[in-house]
Tab-separated table of C-alpha atoms in Angstrom:
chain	number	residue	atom	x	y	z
L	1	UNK	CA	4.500	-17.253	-22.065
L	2	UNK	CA	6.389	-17.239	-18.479
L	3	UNK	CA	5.319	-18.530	-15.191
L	4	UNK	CA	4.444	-14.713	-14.414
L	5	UNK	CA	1.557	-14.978	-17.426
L	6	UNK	CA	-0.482	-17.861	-16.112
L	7	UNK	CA	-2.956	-17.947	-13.328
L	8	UNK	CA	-2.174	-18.090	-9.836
L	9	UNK	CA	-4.825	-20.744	-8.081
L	10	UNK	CA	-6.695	-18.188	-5.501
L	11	UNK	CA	-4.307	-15.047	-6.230
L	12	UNK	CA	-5.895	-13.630	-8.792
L	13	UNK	CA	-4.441	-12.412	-11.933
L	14	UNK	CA	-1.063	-13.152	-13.289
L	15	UNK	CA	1.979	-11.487	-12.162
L	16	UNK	CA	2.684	-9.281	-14.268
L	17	UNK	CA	-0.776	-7.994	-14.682
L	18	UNK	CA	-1.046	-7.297	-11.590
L	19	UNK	CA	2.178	-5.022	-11.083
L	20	UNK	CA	1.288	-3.562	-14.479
L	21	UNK	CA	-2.258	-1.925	-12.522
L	22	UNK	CA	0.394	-1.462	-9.577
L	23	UNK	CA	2.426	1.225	-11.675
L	24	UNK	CA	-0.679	2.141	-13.613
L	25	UNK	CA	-2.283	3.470	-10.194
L	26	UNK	CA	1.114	4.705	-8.639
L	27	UNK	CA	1.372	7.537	-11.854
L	28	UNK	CA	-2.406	8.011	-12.360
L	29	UNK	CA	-3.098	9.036	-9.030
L	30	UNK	CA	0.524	11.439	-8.838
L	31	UNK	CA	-0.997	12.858	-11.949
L	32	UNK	CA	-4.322	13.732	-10.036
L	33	UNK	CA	-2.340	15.454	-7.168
L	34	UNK	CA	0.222	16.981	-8.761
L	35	UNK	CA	-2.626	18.752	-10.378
L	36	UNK	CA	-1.927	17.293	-14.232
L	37	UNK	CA	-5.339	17.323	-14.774
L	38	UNK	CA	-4.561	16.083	-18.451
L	39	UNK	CA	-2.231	13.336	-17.474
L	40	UNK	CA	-5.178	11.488	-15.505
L	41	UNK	CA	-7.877	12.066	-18.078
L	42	UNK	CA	-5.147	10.266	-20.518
L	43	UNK	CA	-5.282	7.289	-18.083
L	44	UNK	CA	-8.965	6.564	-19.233
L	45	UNK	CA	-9.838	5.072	-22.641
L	46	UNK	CA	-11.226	7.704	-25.552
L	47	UNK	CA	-14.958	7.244	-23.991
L	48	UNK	CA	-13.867	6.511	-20.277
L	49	UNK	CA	-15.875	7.876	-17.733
L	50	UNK	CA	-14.921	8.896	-13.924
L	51	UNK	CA	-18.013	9.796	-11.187
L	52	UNK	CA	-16.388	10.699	-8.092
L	53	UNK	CA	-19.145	10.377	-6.430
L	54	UNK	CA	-22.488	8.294	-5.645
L	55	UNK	CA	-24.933	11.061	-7.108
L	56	UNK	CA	-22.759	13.308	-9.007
L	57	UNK	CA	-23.253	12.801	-12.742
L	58	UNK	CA	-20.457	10.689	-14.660
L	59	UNK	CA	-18.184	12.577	-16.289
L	60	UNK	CA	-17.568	11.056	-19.886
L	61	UNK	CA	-14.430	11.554	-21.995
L	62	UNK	CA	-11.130	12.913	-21.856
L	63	UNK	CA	-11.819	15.978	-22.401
L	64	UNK	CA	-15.366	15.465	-19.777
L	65	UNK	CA	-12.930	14.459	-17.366
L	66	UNK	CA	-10.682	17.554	-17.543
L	67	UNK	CA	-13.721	19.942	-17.277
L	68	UNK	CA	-14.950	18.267	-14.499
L	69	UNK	CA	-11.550	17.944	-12.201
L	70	UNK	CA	-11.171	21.631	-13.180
L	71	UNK	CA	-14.964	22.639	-12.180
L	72	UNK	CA	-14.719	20.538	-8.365
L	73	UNK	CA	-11.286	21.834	-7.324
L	74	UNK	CA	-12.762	25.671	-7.858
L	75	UNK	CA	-13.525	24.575	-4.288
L	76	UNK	CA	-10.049	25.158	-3.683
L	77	UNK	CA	-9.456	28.530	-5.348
L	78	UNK	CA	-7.010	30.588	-3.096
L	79	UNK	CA	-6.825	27.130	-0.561
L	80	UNK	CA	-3.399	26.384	-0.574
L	81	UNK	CA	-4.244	22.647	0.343
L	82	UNK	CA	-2.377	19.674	-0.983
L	83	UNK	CA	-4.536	15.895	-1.424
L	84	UNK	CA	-3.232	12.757	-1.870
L	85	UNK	CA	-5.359	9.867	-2.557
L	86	UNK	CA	-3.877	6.585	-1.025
L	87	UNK	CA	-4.900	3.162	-2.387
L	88	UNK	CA	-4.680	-0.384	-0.842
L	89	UNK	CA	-5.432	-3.701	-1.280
L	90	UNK	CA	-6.432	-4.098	-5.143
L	91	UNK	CA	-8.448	-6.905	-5.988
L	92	UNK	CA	-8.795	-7.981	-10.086
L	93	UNK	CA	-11.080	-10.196	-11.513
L	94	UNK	CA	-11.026	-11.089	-15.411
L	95	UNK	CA	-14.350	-10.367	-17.274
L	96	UNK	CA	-15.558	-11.579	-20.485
L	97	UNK	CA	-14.845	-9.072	-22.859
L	98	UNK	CA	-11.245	-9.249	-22.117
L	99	UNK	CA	-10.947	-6.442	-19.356
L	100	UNK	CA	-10.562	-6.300	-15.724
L	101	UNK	CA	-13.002	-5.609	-12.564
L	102	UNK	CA	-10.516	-3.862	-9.985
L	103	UNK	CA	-11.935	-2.902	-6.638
L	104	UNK	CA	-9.314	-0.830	-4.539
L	105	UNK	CA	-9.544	0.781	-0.791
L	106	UNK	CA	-9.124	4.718	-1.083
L	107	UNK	CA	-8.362	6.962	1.430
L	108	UNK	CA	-7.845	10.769	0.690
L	109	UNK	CA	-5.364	12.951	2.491
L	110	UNK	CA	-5.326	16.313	2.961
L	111	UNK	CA	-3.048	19.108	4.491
L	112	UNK	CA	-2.240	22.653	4.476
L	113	UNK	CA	0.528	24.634	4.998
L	114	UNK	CA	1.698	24.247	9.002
L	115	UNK	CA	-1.304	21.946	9.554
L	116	UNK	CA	-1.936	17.857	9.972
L	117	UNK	CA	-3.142	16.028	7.258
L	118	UNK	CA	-6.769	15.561	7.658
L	119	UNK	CA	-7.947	11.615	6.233
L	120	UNK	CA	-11.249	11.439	4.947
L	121	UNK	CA	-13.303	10.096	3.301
L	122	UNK	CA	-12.669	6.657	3.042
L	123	UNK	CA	-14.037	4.746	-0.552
L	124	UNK	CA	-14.033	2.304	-2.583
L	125	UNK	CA	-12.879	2.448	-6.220
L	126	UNK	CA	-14.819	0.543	-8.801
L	127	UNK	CA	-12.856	0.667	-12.190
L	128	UNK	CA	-13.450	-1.254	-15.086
L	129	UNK	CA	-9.314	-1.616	-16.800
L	130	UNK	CA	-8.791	-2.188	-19.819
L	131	UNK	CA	-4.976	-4.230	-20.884
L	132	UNK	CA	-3.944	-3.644	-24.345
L	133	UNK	CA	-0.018	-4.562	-24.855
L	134	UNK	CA	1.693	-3.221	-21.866
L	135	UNK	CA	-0.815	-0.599	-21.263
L	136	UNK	CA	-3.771	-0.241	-19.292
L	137	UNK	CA	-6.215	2.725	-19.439
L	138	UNK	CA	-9.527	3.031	-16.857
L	139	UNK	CA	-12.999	2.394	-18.896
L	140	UNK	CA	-15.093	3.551	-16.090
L	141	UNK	CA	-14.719	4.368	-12.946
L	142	UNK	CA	-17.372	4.806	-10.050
L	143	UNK	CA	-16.326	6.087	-6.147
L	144	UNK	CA	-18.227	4.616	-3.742
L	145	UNK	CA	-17.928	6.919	-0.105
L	146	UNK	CA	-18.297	4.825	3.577
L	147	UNK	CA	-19.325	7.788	4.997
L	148	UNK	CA	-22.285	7.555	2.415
L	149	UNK	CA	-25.107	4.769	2.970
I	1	UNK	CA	11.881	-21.649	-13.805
I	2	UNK	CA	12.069	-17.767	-14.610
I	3	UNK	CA	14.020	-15.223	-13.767
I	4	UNK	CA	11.134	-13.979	-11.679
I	5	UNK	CA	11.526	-17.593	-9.378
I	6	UNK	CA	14.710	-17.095	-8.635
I	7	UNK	CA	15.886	-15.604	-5.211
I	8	UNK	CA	16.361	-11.947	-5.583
I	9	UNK	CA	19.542	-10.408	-4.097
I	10	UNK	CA	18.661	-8.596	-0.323
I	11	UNK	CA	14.943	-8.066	-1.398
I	12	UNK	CA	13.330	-10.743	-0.418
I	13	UNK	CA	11.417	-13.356	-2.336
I	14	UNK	CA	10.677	-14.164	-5.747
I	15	UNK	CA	8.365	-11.635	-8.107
I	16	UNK	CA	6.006	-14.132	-8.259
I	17	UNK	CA	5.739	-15.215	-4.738
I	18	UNK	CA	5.426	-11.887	-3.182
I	19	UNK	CA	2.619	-10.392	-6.045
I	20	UNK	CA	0.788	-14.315	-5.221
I	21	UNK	CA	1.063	-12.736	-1.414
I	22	UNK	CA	-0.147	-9.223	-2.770
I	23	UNK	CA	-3.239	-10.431	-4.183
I	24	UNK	CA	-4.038	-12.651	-1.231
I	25	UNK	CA	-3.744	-10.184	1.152
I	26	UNK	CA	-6.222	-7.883	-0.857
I	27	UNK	CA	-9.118	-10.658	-1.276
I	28	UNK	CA	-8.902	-11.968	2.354
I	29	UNK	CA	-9.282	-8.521	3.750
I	30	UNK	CA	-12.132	-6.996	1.512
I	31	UNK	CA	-13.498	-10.274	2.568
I	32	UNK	CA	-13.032	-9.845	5.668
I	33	UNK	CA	-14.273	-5.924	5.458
I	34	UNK	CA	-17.110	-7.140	3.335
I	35	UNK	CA	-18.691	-9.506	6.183
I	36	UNK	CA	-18.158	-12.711	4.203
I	37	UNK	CA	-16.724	-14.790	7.467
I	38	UNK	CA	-17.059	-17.689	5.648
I	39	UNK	CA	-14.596	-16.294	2.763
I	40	UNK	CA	-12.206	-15.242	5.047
I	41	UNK	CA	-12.439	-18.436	6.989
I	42	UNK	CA	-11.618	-20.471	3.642
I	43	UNK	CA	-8.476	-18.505	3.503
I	44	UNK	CA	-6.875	-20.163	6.484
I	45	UNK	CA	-5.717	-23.793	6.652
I	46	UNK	CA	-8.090	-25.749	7.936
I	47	UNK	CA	-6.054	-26.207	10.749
I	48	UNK	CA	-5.308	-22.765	10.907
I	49	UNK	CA	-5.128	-20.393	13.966
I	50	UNK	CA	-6.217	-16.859	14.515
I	51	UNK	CA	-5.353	-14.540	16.831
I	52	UNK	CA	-6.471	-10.826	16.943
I	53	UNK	CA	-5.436	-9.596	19.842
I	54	UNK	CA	-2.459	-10.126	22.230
I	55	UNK	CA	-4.747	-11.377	25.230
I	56	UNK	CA	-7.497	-13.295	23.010
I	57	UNK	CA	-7.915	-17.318	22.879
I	58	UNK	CA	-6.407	-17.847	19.492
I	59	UNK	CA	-9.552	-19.824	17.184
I	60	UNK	CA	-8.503	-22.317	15.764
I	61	UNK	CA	-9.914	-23.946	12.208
I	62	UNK	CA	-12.272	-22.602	9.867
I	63	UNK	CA	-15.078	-23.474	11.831
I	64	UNK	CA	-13.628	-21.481	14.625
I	65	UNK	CA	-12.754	-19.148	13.383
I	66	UNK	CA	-15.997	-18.442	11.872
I	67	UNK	CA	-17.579	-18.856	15.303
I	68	UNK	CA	-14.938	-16.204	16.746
I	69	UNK	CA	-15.788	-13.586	13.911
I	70	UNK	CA	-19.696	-13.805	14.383
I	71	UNK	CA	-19.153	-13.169	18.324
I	72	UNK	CA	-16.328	-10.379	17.779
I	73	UNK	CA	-19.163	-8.557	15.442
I	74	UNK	CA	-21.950	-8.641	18.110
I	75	UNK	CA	-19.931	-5.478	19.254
I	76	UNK	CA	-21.353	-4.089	16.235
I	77	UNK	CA	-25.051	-5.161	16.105
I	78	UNK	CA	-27.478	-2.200	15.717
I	79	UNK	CA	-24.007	0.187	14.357
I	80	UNK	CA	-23.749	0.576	10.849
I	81	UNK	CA	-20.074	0.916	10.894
I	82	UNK	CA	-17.853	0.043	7.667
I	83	UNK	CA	-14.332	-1.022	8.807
I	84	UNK	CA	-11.299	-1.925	6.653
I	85	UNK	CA	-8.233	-3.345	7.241
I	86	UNK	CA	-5.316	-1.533	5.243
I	87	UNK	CA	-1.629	-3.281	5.119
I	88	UNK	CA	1.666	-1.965	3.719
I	89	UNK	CA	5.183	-2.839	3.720
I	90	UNK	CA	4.706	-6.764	3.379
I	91	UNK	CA	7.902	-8.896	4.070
I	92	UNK	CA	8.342	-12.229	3.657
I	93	UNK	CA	11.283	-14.990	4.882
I	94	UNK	CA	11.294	-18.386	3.986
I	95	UNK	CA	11.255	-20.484	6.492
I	96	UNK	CA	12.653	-24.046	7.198
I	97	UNK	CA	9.789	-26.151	6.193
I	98	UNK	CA	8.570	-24.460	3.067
I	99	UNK	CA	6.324	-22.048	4.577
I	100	UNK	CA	6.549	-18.309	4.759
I	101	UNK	CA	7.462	-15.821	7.757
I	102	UNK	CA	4.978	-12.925	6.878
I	103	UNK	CA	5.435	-9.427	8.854
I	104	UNK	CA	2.899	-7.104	7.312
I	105	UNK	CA	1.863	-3.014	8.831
I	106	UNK	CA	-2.001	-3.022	9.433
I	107	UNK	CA	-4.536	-0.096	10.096
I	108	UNK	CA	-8.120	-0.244	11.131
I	109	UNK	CA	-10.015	2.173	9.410
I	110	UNK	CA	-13.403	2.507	11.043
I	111	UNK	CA	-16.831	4.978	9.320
I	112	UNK	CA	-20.350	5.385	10.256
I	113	UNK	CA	-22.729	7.657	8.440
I	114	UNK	CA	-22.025	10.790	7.830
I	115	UNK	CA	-18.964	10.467	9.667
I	116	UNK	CA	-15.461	10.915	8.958
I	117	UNK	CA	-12.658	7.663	9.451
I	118	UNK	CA	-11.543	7.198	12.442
I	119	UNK	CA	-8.158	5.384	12.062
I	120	UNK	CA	-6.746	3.097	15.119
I	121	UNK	CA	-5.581	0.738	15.693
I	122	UNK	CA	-1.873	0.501	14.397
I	123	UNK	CA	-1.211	-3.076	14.345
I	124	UNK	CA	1.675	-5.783	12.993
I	125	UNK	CA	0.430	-8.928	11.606
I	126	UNK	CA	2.435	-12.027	12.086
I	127	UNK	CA	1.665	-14.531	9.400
I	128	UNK	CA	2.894	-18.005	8.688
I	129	UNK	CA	1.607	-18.944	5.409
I	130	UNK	CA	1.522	-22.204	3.125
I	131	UNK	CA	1.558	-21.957	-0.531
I	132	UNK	CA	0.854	-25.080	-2.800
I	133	UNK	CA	0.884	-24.715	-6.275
I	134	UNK	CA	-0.373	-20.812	-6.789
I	135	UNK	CA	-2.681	-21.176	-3.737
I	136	UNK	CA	-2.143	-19.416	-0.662
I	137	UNK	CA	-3.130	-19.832	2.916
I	138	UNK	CA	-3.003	-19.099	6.100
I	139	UNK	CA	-1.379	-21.695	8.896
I	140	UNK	CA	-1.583	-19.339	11.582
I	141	UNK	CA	-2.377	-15.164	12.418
I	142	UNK	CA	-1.204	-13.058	15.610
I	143	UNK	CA	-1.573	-9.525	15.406
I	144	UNK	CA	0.721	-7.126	17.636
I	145	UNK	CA	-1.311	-3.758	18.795
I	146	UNK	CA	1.399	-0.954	18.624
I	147	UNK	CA	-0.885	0.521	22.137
I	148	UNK	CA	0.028	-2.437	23.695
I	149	UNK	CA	2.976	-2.719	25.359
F	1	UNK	CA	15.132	-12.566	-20.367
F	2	UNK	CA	11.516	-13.110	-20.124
F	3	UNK	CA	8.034	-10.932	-20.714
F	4	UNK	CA	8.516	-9.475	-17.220
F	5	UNK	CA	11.706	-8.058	-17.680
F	6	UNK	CA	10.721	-5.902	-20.646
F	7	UNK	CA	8.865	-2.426	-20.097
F	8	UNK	CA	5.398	-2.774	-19.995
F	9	UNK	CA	3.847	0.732	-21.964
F	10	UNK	CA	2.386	3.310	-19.901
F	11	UNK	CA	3.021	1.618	-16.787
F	12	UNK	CA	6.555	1.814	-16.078
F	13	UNK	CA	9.160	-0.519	-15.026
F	14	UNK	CA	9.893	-4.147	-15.238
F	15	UNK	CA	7.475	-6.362	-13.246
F	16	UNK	CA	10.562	-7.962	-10.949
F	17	UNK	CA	12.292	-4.826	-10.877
F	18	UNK	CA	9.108	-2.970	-9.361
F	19	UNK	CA	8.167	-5.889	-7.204
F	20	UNK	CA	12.093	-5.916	-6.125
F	21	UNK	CA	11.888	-2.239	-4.711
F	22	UNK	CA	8.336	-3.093	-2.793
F	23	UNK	CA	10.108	-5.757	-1.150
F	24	UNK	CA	13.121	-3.438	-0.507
F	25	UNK	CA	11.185	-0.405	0.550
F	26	UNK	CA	8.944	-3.100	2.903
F	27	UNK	CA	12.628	-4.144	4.356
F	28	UNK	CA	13.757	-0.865	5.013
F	29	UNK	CA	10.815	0.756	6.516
F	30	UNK	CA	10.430	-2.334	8.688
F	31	UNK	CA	14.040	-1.624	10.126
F	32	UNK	CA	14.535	1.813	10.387
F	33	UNK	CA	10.989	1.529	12.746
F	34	UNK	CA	12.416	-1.204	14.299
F	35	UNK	CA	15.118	1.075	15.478
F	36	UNK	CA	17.483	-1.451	13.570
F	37	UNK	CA	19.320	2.137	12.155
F	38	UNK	CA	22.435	0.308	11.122
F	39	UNK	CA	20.147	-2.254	9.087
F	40	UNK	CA	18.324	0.863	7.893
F	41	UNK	CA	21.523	2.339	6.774
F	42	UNK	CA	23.229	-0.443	5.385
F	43	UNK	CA	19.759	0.069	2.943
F	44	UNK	CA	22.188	2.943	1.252
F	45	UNK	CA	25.407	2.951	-0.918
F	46	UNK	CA	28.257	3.129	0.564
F	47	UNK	CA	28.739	7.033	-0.558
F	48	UNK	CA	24.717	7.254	0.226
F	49	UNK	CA	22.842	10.648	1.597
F	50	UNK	CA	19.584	11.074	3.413
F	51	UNK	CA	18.139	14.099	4.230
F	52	UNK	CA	15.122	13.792	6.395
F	53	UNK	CA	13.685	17.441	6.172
F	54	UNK	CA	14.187	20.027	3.643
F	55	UNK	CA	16.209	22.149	5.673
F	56	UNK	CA	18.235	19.541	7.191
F	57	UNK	CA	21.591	19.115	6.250
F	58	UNK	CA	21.656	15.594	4.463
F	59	UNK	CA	23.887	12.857	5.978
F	60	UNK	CA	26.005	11.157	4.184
F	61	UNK	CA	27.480	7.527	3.927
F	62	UNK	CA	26.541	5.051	6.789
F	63	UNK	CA	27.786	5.916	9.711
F	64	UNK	CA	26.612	9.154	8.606
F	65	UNK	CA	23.224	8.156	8.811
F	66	UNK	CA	23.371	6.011	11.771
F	67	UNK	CA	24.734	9.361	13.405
F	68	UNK	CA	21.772	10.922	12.254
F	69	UNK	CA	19.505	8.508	13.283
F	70	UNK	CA	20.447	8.442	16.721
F	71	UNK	CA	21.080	12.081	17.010
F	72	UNK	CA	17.200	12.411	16.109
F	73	UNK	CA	15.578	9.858	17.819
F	74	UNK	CA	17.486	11.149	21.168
F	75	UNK	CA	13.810	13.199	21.007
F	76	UNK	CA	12.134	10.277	21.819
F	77	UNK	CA	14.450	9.490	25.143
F	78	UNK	CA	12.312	8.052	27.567
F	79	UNK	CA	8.999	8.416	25.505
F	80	UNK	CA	7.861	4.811	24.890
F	81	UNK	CA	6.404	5.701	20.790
F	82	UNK	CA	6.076	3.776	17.847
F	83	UNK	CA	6.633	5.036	14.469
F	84	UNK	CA	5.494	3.472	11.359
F	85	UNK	CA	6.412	4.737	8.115
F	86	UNK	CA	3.553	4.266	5.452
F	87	UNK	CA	4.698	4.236	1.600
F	88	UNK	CA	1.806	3.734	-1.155
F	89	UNK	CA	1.954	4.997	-4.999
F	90	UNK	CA	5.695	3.994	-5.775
F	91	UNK	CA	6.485	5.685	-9.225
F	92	UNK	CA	10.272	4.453	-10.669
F	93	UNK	CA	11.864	5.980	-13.501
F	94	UNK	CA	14.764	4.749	-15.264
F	95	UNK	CA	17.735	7.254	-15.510
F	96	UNK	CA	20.474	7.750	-17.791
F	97	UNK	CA	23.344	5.990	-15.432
F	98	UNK	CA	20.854	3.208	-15.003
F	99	UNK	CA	19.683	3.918	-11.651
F	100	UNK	CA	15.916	4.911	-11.133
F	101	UNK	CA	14.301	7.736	-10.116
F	102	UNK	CA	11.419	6.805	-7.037
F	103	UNK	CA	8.948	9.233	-5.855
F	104	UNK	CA	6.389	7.321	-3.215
F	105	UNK	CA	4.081	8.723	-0.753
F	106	UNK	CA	4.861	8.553	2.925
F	107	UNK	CA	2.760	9.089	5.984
F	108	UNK	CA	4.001	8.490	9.892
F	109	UNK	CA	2.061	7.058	12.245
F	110	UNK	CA	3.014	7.391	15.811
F	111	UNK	CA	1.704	5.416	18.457
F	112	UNK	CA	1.859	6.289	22.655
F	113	UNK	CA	0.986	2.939	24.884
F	114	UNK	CA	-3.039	3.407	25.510
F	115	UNK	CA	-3.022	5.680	22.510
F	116	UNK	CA	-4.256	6.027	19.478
F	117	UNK	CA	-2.458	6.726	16.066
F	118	UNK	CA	-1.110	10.107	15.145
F	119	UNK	CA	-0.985	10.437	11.726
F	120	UNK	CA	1.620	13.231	10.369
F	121	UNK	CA	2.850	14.012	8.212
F	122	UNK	CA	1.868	13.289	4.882
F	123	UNK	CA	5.540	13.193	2.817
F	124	UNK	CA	6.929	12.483	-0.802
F	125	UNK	CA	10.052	10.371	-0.726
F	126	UNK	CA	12.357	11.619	-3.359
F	127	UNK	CA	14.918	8.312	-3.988
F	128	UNK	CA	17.372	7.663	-6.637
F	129	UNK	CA	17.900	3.735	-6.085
F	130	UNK	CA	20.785	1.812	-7.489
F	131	UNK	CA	19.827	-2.309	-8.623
F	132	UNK	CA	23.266	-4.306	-8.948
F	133	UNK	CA	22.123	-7.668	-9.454
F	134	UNK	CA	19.078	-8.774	-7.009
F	135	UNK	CA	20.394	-5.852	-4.911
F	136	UNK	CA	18.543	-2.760	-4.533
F	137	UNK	CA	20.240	0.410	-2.685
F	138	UNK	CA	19.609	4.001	-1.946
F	139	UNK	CA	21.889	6.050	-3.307
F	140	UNK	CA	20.190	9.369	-2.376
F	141	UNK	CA	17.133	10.319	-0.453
F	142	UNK	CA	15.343	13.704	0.314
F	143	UNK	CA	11.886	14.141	1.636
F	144	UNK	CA	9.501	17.060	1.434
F	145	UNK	CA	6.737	17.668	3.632
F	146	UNK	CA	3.374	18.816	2.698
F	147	UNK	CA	2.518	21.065	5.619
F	148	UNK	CA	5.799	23.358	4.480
F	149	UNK	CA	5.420	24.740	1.181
């Protein structure tokens, strides 16, 4: 055990937990907008589940979640757009059973060819992580949208 | 003392100082966001000053700053808006007395229902901050608006 | 050599070395917006290239880029903006030679006195970095845009 493994007073987790989710969100979310639908669902443990949004129904699985990124971006059959989902300020709290409460600003960006990226909506991820060795894989995940109240 | 102390070539401070600084940063603002004066209040010094504009009184201790917060939101009574603060590109100098010279990007992102974000304004946050064992804290906050000049 | 020096599974990198090129990235952003270009390109190798746009022609070494620099911002002669470069999602990959592969997501926010911000465009950031000792460098960077695909 280093100085980077113990707790940090009113920081949070240790340091190297923290940088781990760092570089665990940096490649999950490339994975989501370069389109490597498979890549994300990997991120997720076996029974994971991902709702993107307040009333849709959770999609459960890796194989759920690959169905359902491939059913919502239909919407963008023939639209050349490119999104990028931006994250900010993570916050991680231990739980009980060993895994992590991380609640993360979102904000998705979107452009077209020629055009300005368009930034909306603004959210607020609520994942459940899960740390085993160096790795960490989402358990759940639930979007909350601002725009939605 | 671990190789993640020690002083790290032209970037900056140690691994576990600026991560410390990370997570901070992401549970003052989302407390902050979240409404919870009181939170962000406790994240200051209790002598600790807060400025959030160029031309504004700074308040000063918890208490006042507190105080300032409740009569900055009266803006917002009746409006259901969601704000959040986002930061990037945080840099941090030591400086003389054991404190920290913090320089830190900052965006407002602003929704209402049903609306999309509106984003504004661009800001620069000057922080001094004090860190005692793994606690952090503010000493004192002046934010720079880039549409001021 | 301690725990946060070793790769951590899925999620990349060291813990230092990632924190080390958030810290650099943080300092380099900060100058090249602070119009400190031969800070900015002292941020390079010696034998360094930057290519702004995909069909610029990259410039090379630093005087080379401070040429560049100026040569582009001479569009901004007498218009009082601010830029801001916005990274997020910073994704480093280890290379054969030992230096890493960095793709991060950009955005540019421009700011007019009175304004608000302009945000555009949304960017990758294609680096290959260089880490001799605590030192982190650029040895080569090309950025595409998402509005031209």
């Amino acid at each position: 055990m280093t100085d980077s493994d113990q707790a940090t007073g009113n920081t949070g987790v240790s340091t190297d937990l923290y940088t781990r989710v760092q570089q665990f969100y940096a490649r999950q979310m490339q994975a989501l907008d370069g389109g490597r639908f498979e890549d994300y669902a990997a991120t997720f443990t076996k029974d994971g589940t991902f709702q993107h949004s307040p009333g849709a129904e959770p999609a459960v699985g890796r194989d759920g979640i690959v169905a359902e990124l491939i059913e919502f971006h239909k919407r963008f059959d023939g639209d050349p757009v490119q999104r990028r989902h931006w994250f900010n300020h993570v916050v991680l709290e231990p739980l009980d059973d060993g895994s992590l409460r991380s609640t993360v600003y979102a904000l998705v960006v979107t452009t077209r060819p020629g055009g300005k990226p368009l930034i909306a909506p603004s959210c607020v991820v609520n994942d459940v992580l899960e740390v085993e060795g160096g790795a960490v894989l989402t358990r759940s995940r639930q979007i909350d949208h601002d725009q939605l109240v």
